[in-house]
Coordinates of C-alpha atoms in Angstrom, one line a residue:
M1 CA 114.8 95.7 66.1
K2 CA 111.4 93.9 65.7
I3 CA 109.0 92.1 66.9
T4 CA 109.0 88.5 65.5
N5 CA 106.3 86.8 67.2
V6 CA 103.3 87.1 69.7
E7 CA 102.3 84.4 71.8
R8 CA 98.5 85.1 73.8
I9 CA 98.1 82.7 77.4
L10 CA 95.2 82.9 79.2
L11 CA 95.4 82.2 82.5
D12 CA 92.8 81.5 85.5
V13 CA 94.7 82.8 88.2
P14 CA 92.8 81.2 91.7
F15 CA 91.5 84.5 94.3
T16 CA 92.6 84.1 97.8
P17 CA 90.2 82.5 99.7
R18 CA 87.9 84.7 101.1
Q19 CA 87.8 86.8 97.3
Q20 CA 86.8 84.2 96.1
Q21 CA 83.6 83.7 98.5
I22 CA 83.1 87.2 98.6
T23 CA 83.6 88.0 95.0
T24 CA 81.3 85.2 93.8
Q25 CA 78.5 85.8 96.2
S26 CA 78.3 90.0 96.2
V27 CA 75.9 90.8 93.2
S28 CA 79.0 92.1 90.9
T29 CA 81.1 89.9 88.1
V30 CA 84.4 90.5 89.8
Y31 CA 85.4 86.6 90.0
N32 CA 85.4 86.4 86.2
W33 CA 88.1 89.1 86.7
S34 CA 90.3 85.7 88.0
L35 CA 91.0 85.2 83.7
L36 CA 94.4 87.4 83.3
E37 CA 95.8 87.2 79.3
L38 CA 99.1 87.6 78.9
C39 CA 101.4 88.8 76.6
K40 CA 105.0 87.7 75.9
V41 CA 106.7 89.6 73.5
T42 CA 109.9 88.3 71.2
T43 CA 112.5 90.5 68.7
N44 CA 114.4 89.8 66.9
T45 CA 117.2 90.8 69.2
G46 CA 116.7 88.1 71.0
H47 CA 114.2 89.6 74.1
V48 CA 111.1 89.4 75.6
G49 CA 109.0 91.7 76.8
W50 CA 105.2 90.0 78.9
G51 CA 101.6 91.8 79.7
E52 CA 98.9 91.7 81.2
T53 CA 95.1 92.0 80.6
V54 CA 92.2 91.4 82.8
I55 CA 90.2 90.4 80.0
H56 CA 86.9 90.8 81.7
Y57 CA 87.2 94.3 83.1
T58 CA 90.3 96.0 80.5
Y59 CA 89.4 98.8 78.5
R60 CA 90.6 97.3 75.3
R61 CA 91.3 93.5 74.8
V62 CA 93.9 92.1 72.4
S63 CA 93.0 91.4 69.1
D64 CA 94.1 89.2 66.2
A65 CA 93.9 92.8 64.3
S66 CA 96.3 94.8 66.9
V67 CA 99.2 90.7 66.9
E68 CA 99.0 91.1 62.9
R69 CA 99.7 95.2 62.7
V70 CA 102.7 94.7 65.4
L71 CA 104.1 91.3 63.8
G72 CA 107.3 92.6 61.4
E73 CA 107.8 96.0 62.9
S74 CA 109.6 98.0 65.6
P75 CA 107.6 98.2 69.2
A76 CA 109.4 101.4 69.4
A77 CA 106.3 102.4 67.0
F78 CA 103.9 101.2 67.9
M79 CA 104.1 101.3 71.7
N80 CA 101.8 104.4 72.3
D81 CA 99.3 103.1 70.7
D82 CA 96.3 102.3 73.3
S83 CA 94.4 100.5 70.9
L84 CA 96.7 97.6 70.6
G85 CA 95.3 97.1 73.7
A86 CA 96.2 96.3 77.6
G87 CA 98.2 93.4 77.7
L88 CA 100.0 93.9 74.4
Q89 CA 101.2 97.8 74.3
M90 CA 102.4 97.1 78.5
A91 CA 104.5 94.0 76.7
L92 CA 105.9 96.7 73.9
F93 CA 107.3 99.0 76.9
D94 CA 108.9 95.6 78.2
V95 CA 110.8 95.1 75.4
V96 CA 112.1 98.6 75.0
G97 CA 112.9 99.3 77.7
K98 CA 114.9 96.0 78.5
I99 CA 116.0 96.1 75.2
L100 CA 117.8 100.0 75.1
E101 CA 118.1 98.9 79.0
V102 CA 116.3 101.5 80.6
P103 CA 112.9 100.6 83.1
V104 CA 110.3 102.0 81.3
Y105 CA 109.4 105.0 83.1
Q106 CA 112.4 106.3 81.9
L107 CA 109.9 105.7 78.3
L108 CA 106.9 107.6 80.1
G109 CA 108.7 111.1 81.8
T110 CA 110.8 112.5 84.2
Q111 CA 110.0 110.6 87.6
C112 CA 109.0 112.0 90.7
R113 CA 108.3 109.3 93.3
D114 CA 110.9 106.2 93.3
A115 CA 107.8 104.4 95.5
V116 CA 103.7 105.6 94.5
P117 CA 100.7 105.0 96.5
I118 CA 98.3 101.5 96.5
S119 CA 95.6 100.9 98.0
W120 CA 93.8 97.7 99.0
W121 CA 90.4 96.6 97.6
S122 CA 87.5 94.6 98.1
I123 CA 83.8 95.0 96.1
D124 CA 80.5 94.6 98.8
S125 CA 80.5 92.0 101.2
S126 CA 79.5 92.1 105.1
P127 CA 80.8 94.1 107.9
E128 CA 82.7 90.9 108.8
N129 CA 84.3 90.7 105.9
W130 CA 85.7 93.8 105.1
A131 CA 87.2 94.3 108.8
A132 CA 88.6 91.2 107.9
E133 CA 90.0 92.0 105.0
A134 CA 91.2 95.4 106.5
A135 CA 92.7 93.8 109.2
D136 CA 95.0 92.1 106.6
A137 CA 95.9 94.8 104.4
V138 CA 97.2 96.5 107.8
A139 CA 99.6 92.9 108.1
C140 CA 100.3 93.4 104.5
G141 CA 101.4 96.7 104.5
Y142 CA 98.6 99.1 102.6
T143 CA 97.1 102.6 105.4
S144 CA 94.0 102.3 102.8
F145 CA 91.3 100.8 101.7
K146 CA 88.9 101.4 98.4
N147 CA 85.9 99.7 99.1
K148 CA 82.1 99.4 97.3
P149 CA 78.7 100.8 99.8
R150 CA 75.6 99.3 98.0
P151 CA 72.6 99.6 99.2
W152 CA 71.5 96.0 100.7
W153 CA 74.7 97.0 103.3
D154 CA 74.5 98.8 105.8
I155 CA 77.6 101.2 105.5
V156 CA 77.8 102.7 108.3
A157 CA 78.2 99.2 110.5
Q158 CA 80.7 98.2 107.8
V159 CA 82.8 101.5 108.6
E160 CA 82.3 100.3 112.6
A161 CA 83.3 97.4 111.9
V162 CA 86.2 97.9 109.9
A163 CA 88.0 101.3 112.3
A164 CA 87.9 98.3 115.0
A165 CA 89.9 96.7 113.4
V166 CA 93.1 98.7 111.6
P167 CA 94.3 101.6 113.2
S168 CA 93.0 105.2 113.2
D169 CA 95.0 106.9 111.0
F170 CA 94.1 103.1 107.9
K171 CA 92.7 105.2 105.6
L172 CA 88.3 104.2 103.8
D173 CA 87.9 105.6 100.2
L174 CA 84.1 104.9 99.8
D175 CA 82.7 103.8 96.3
P176 CA 78.6 104.0 95.7
N177 CA 78.8 103.5 92.6
S178 CA 75.9 106.9 92.5
S179 CA 74.2 104.7 94.4
L180 CA 72.9 107.3 96.3
R181 CA 71.2 109.0 93.6
D182 CA 70.8 112.7 94.1
A183 CA 72.2 115.6 96.6
D184 CA 69.3 115.3 98.5
T185 CA 69.6 111.9 99.8
A186 CA 73.5 111.3 99.5
I187 CA 73.9 113.8 101.9
P188 CA 72.8 113.3 104.7
V189 CA 74.9 109.5 104.9
L190 CA 78.0 111.7 103.6
Q191 CA 77.6 113.6 106.8
K192 CA 77.6 110.8 109.3
L193 CA 80.2 108.7 107.7
A194 CA 82.2 111.6 107.3
T195 CA 82.8 111.7 110.9
Y196 CA 84.0 109.2 111.2
P197 CA 88.1 109.8 111.0
N198 CA 88.9 106.0 109.0
V199 CA 87.2 107.8 106.4
A200 CA 89.6 109.6 103.9
M201 CA 87.6 110.5 100.8
F202 CA 84.3 109.5 98.5
E203 CA 83.9 108.4 95.0
S204 CA 80.9 108.5 92.8
P205 CA 78.0 109.0 95.3
I206 CA 75.8 110.4 92.8
P207 CA 75.0 110.0 89.1
Q208 CA 78.9 112.5 87.9
N209 CA 76.6 113.6 84.8
D210 CA 74.7 115.7 87.6
V211 CA 77.1 119.0 88.0
E212 CA 74.6 120.6 90.0
G213 CA 73.9 118.6 93.4
N214 CA 77.6 117.1 93.2
K215 CA 78.3 120.9 93.7
Q216 CA 75.7 121.4 96.6
I217 CA 77.4 117.9 97.8
R218 CA 80.8 119.3 97.7
R219 CA 79.9 122.4 99.6
V220 CA 78.3 120.8 102.9
V221 CA 80.5 117.5 103.0
D222 CA 83.8 118.0 104.9
R223 CA 85.6 115.3 102.2
P224 CA 87.5 115.1 99.0
I225 CA 84.6 114.1 96.7
A226 CA 86.9 111.9 93.2
M227 CA 85.2 111.6 89.8
H228 CA 86.2 109.7 86.8
F229 CA 87.5 112.1 85.1
G230 CA 85.8 112.5 81.0
S231 CA 81.8 113.2 83.1
P232 CA 81.5 116.2 83.5
P233 CA 83.5 116.9 80.7
Y234 CA 87.2 117.9 82.6
T235 CA 86.4 121.8 81.8
T236 CA 83.2 122.1 83.4
C237 CA 84.6 120.0 86.7
V238 CA 87.6 122.4 87.1
R239 CA 85.4 125.8 86.2
E240 CA 82.2 124.3 88.3
D241 CA 84.6 123.1 91.4
V242 CA 82.7 119.5 90.7
C243 CA 85.0 117.4 92.3
S244 CA 88.1 117.4 94.5
G245 CA 90.7 115.2 91.5
F246 CA 90.1 112.9 89.4
V247 CA 89.9 108.6 88.2
I248 CA 92.5 107.9 85.4
G249 CA 92.8 105.0 83.5
G250 CA 93.0 103.6 80.0
G251 CA 95.9 103.4 78.3
K252 CA 99.6 104.2 78.0
S253 CA 98.5 107.6 76.1
Q254 CA 95.3 108.2 77.6
V255 CA 96.0 108.0 81.3
M256 CA 99.6 110.5 80.3
R257 CA 97.3 113.4 78.7
E258 CA 94.7 113.1 81.8
G259 CA 97.1 112.7 84.5
Q260 CA 98.5 116.2 83.1
L261 CA 95.3 117.6 82.3
S262 CA 94.8 116.7 86.1
A263 CA 98.1 118.7 87.1
G264 CA 97.4 121.7 85.2
A265 CA 94.6 122.3 87.4
D266 CA 96.4 121.1 90.7
M267 CA 94.2 118.2 91.5
P268 CA 94.8 114.8 92.2
F269 CA 94.2 111.2 91.0
W270 CA 94.3 107.4 91.7
L271 CA 95.5 105.6 88.4
Q272 CA 92.5 102.8 88.7
I273 CA 94.4 100.5 85.9
V274 CA 93.1 97.0 87.9
G275 CA 95.7 93.4 87.3
N276 CA 98.1 91.4 89.1
G277 CA 101.6 91.4 89.2
L278 CA 102.4 92.9 86.0
T279 CA 99.9 95.5 86.0
T280 CA 100.5 96.7 89.2
T281 CA 103.7 97.0 88.3
W282 CA 103.1 99.0 85.2
A283 CA 100.8 101.5 86.8
G284 CA 104.1 102.3 89.0
H285 CA 105.7 103.1 86.4
L286 CA 102.7 105.5 85.5
G287 CA 102.2 106.6 88.8
S288 CA 106.2 107.6 89.3
V289 CA 106.1 109.7 87.0
L290 CA 102.2 111.8 86.8
T291 CA 103.5 114.4 90.0
H292 CA 99.6 114.8 90.9
A293 CA 98.7 111.2 91.1
T294 CA 99.6 110.9 94.9
W295 CA 96.2 109.3 95.6
P296 CA 96.9 105.5 96.6
A297 CA 96.0 103.9 93.0
I298 CA 93.8 100.8 92.0
T299 CA 94.8 97.9 91.4
C300 CA 93.4 94.8 92.6
I301 CA 96.1 92.4 92.9
N302 CA 95.4 92.0 96.3
L303 CA 92.0 89.6 95.2
Y304 CA 95.2 87.7 93.7
S305 CA 97.0 84.3 95.5
E306 CA 100.2 84.4 93.8
H307 CA 101.3 87.5 91.4
L308 CA 103.0 85.8 88.7
I309 CA 106.3 87.4 88.6
T310 CA 109.2 85.1 91.2
Q311 CA 109.8 88.5 93.0
P312 CA 105.8 89.3 94.9
V313 CA 104.8 93.2 94.9
Q314 CA 106.0 94.4 98.4
V315 CA 104.0 97.2 99.8
S316 CA 105.2 99.7 102.6
E317 CA 103.8 101.9 104.9
G318 CA 101.3 102.6 101.7
V319 CA 103.4 102.0 99.0
H320 CA 105.7 100.1 96.7
K321 CA 108.5 100.5 95.4
V322 CA 109.5 101.3 91.2
P323 CA 111.7 98.4 89.8
D324 CA 115.0 100.0 88.2
A325 CA 115.5 97.2 86.1
P326 CA 115.1 97.2 82.4
G327 CA 111.3 97.0 81.2
L328 CA 109.2 96.5 83.5
G329 CA 112.2 96.0 86.1
V330 CA 110.3 92.7 86.6
E331 CA 110.7 88.6 85.6
V332 CA 107.9 86.5 85.1
D333 CA 107.6 83.5 86.9
E334 CA 106.9 81.5 84.2
D335 CA 106.3 78.4 86.0
A336 CA 103.7 79.7 87.7
V337 CA 101.8 80.7 84.0
E338 CA 102.1 77.2 83.2
R339 CA 100.2 76.1 86.5
F340 CA 97.0 78.2 85.9
R341 CA 97.6 77.9 81.9
V342 CA 93.4 77.2 81.0
P343 CA 93.8 74.8 78.7
A344 CA 93.2 74.5 74.9
E345 CA 89.8 72.5 75.2
K346 CA 87.9 75.1 77.5
L347 CA 88.9 78.3 75.2
D348 CA 85.1 79.9 72.8
A349 CA 85.5 80.6 70.0
E350 CA 87.6 84.1 70.7
G351 CA 90.4 82.3 72.3
Y352 CA 88.4 83.4 76.0
T353 CA 86.7 81.8 78.5
I354 CA 83.9 82.8 81.4
H355 CA 83.2 81.2 84.2
P356 CA 79.3 80.2 85.5
V357 CA 76.8 82.9 86.1
P358 CA 77.0 81.5 90.3
E359 CA 73.1 80.5 91.1
I360 CA 71.9 82.6 94.0
I361 CA 69.5 84.4 94.6
K362 CA 70.9 87.2 97.1
T363 CA 68.1 89.1 98.8
A364 CA 68.2 92.7 100.4
V365 CA 66.8 92.5 103.9
Y366 CA 65.6 95.3 106.1
P367 CA 65.2 96.1 109.7
D368 CA 61.1 95.9 109.3
G369 CA 61.2 92.6 107.2
S370 CA 60.0 93.8 103.9
C371 CA 63.4 92.1 101.2
I372 CA 63.9 92.5 97.7
H373 CA 65.1 89.1 95.7
I374 CA 68.0 89.9 93.4
V375 CA 70.2 87.5 90.4
G376 CA 72.6 89.4 89.0
D377 CA 74.2 92.4 89.1
G378 CA 71.3 95.0 90.5
L379 CA 73.2 98.2 91.2
S380 CA 71.3 99.0 88.6
Y381 CA 67.0 98.4 89.7
F382 CA 68.2 100.6 92.9
N383 CA 70.5 103.6 90.4
A384 CA 67.3 103.8 89.5
G385 CA 65.2 104.8 91.8
N386 CA 63.9 100.9 93.2
G387 CA 64.1 100.0 96.3
E388 CA 65.7 102.4 99.7
A389 CA 69.6 103.7 98.7
Q390 CA 70.9 103.0 102.5
V391 CA 69.0 101.8 105.2
E392 CA 71.5 100.8 108.7
G393 CA 70.4 97.7 109.1
A394 CA 70.5 96.0 105.7
R395 CA 72.0 93.1 105.5
L396 CA 72.3 90.7 102.1
E397 CA 71.3 86.9 103.4
L398 CA 72.3 84.1 100.2
T399 CA 70.1 81.4 99.0
F400 CA 72.0 78.7 97.3
N401 CA 70.5 76.3 94.7
D402 CA 68.5 73.0 96.8
G403 CA 66.9 71.8 94.2
S404 CA 63.5 72.4 95.2
E405 CA 60.8 74.1 92.9
A406 CA 60.4 77.0 94.4
W407 CA 64.2 77.9 94.1
A408 CA 64.0 77.9 91.1
K409 CA 61.0 79.9 90.4
L410 CA 62.1 82.4 92.5
F411 CA 65.3 82.5 90.5
A412 CA 63.5 82.7 87.6
Q413 CA 61.7 85.7 88.1
A414 CA 64.6 87.1 89.8
R415 CA 66.3 86.8 87.0
E416 CA 63.9 88.6 85.4
A417 CA 63.5 91.9 87.7
P418 CA 64.3 92.4 91.6
V419 CA 61.4 90.9 93.4
H420 CA 60.0 92.6 96.7
G421 CA 58.6 90.1 99.7
T422 CA 59.3 90.0 102.9
W423 CA 62.1 87.5 105.0

């Protein structure tokens, strides 16, 4: 078997209406995750494999050089090479499974579960939006929701809003992305949140390299703490009891290696492999052979209005079934691929595109009337110790371009650095 062609297709797949609003208006760049590159690999046996890359998020894009390396070669010879990029590696596993007439999980190891846990996901947003997203998650068969506490929102109000919209056993996994700064700042916030039964665990509440601070949090906060694998080093995490488990992502070989190390330490983890229907299915195959992939995976598939496969991923009681058909076991919806294909004239010199940054001034408003005006991603500013890490009663206000000189002046200032003022 030899690879005869690799086609790369850039798509812009719309998010759901609420997520279009959330991701555009949040202080983030998630709105560019709608841009997906599909890899279509054809072999001389007549088989076709598909893979998927979120080009503005993935651990590695597929390059021209990667394509040149595999052309004319056996897909089995290269499928374990993470350096090929997300979509191409996935497509190689898909096509090899189809040629051998086995599901991908049989190429990865011994299956230990035929249905894998998965979580709903959202970037930061208002309590009302989080509650509406949580209600949708319940309706779609999910039992957990991972979301992002931020300094410009009241996390207590967010948790209470979600709790009012979901069953008591529906779980929230909260990821401050280190914005709670240090143990002294984080512990009172985390202890209060831990009194809510829906709150299941915390990810990276403070910088992961703060070993002593994280150990202190572990001692006094009654919830599991998750950390991205590798920081601090694996042996430090295990020896010092820095966290309860891990967040694992990347290519196949990295995921399998880190998943097996987690199993050796008897530590659970969730897979964080972001993308649409193909990626979620790929993550399912990986999760089905890794014994300690017991925390709900994060693929963010709920962001997308369509899954790009003929049978959308179905979640029931918090899990989705891993297909038994050859390869990934799903069929690409080629009509949808053509519908969302980005025209060639919109591609840049590298064959990609990016959405323009929304022209919005985002203002963190506090109960005392003070405020901070932000343009773009302001998290690093807060993580550096500027402004408060968490304030009950905080909210985010949005000011759109009204064409005025005052708006343009404030926008220019806030783009250089966040601007403090009064609301």
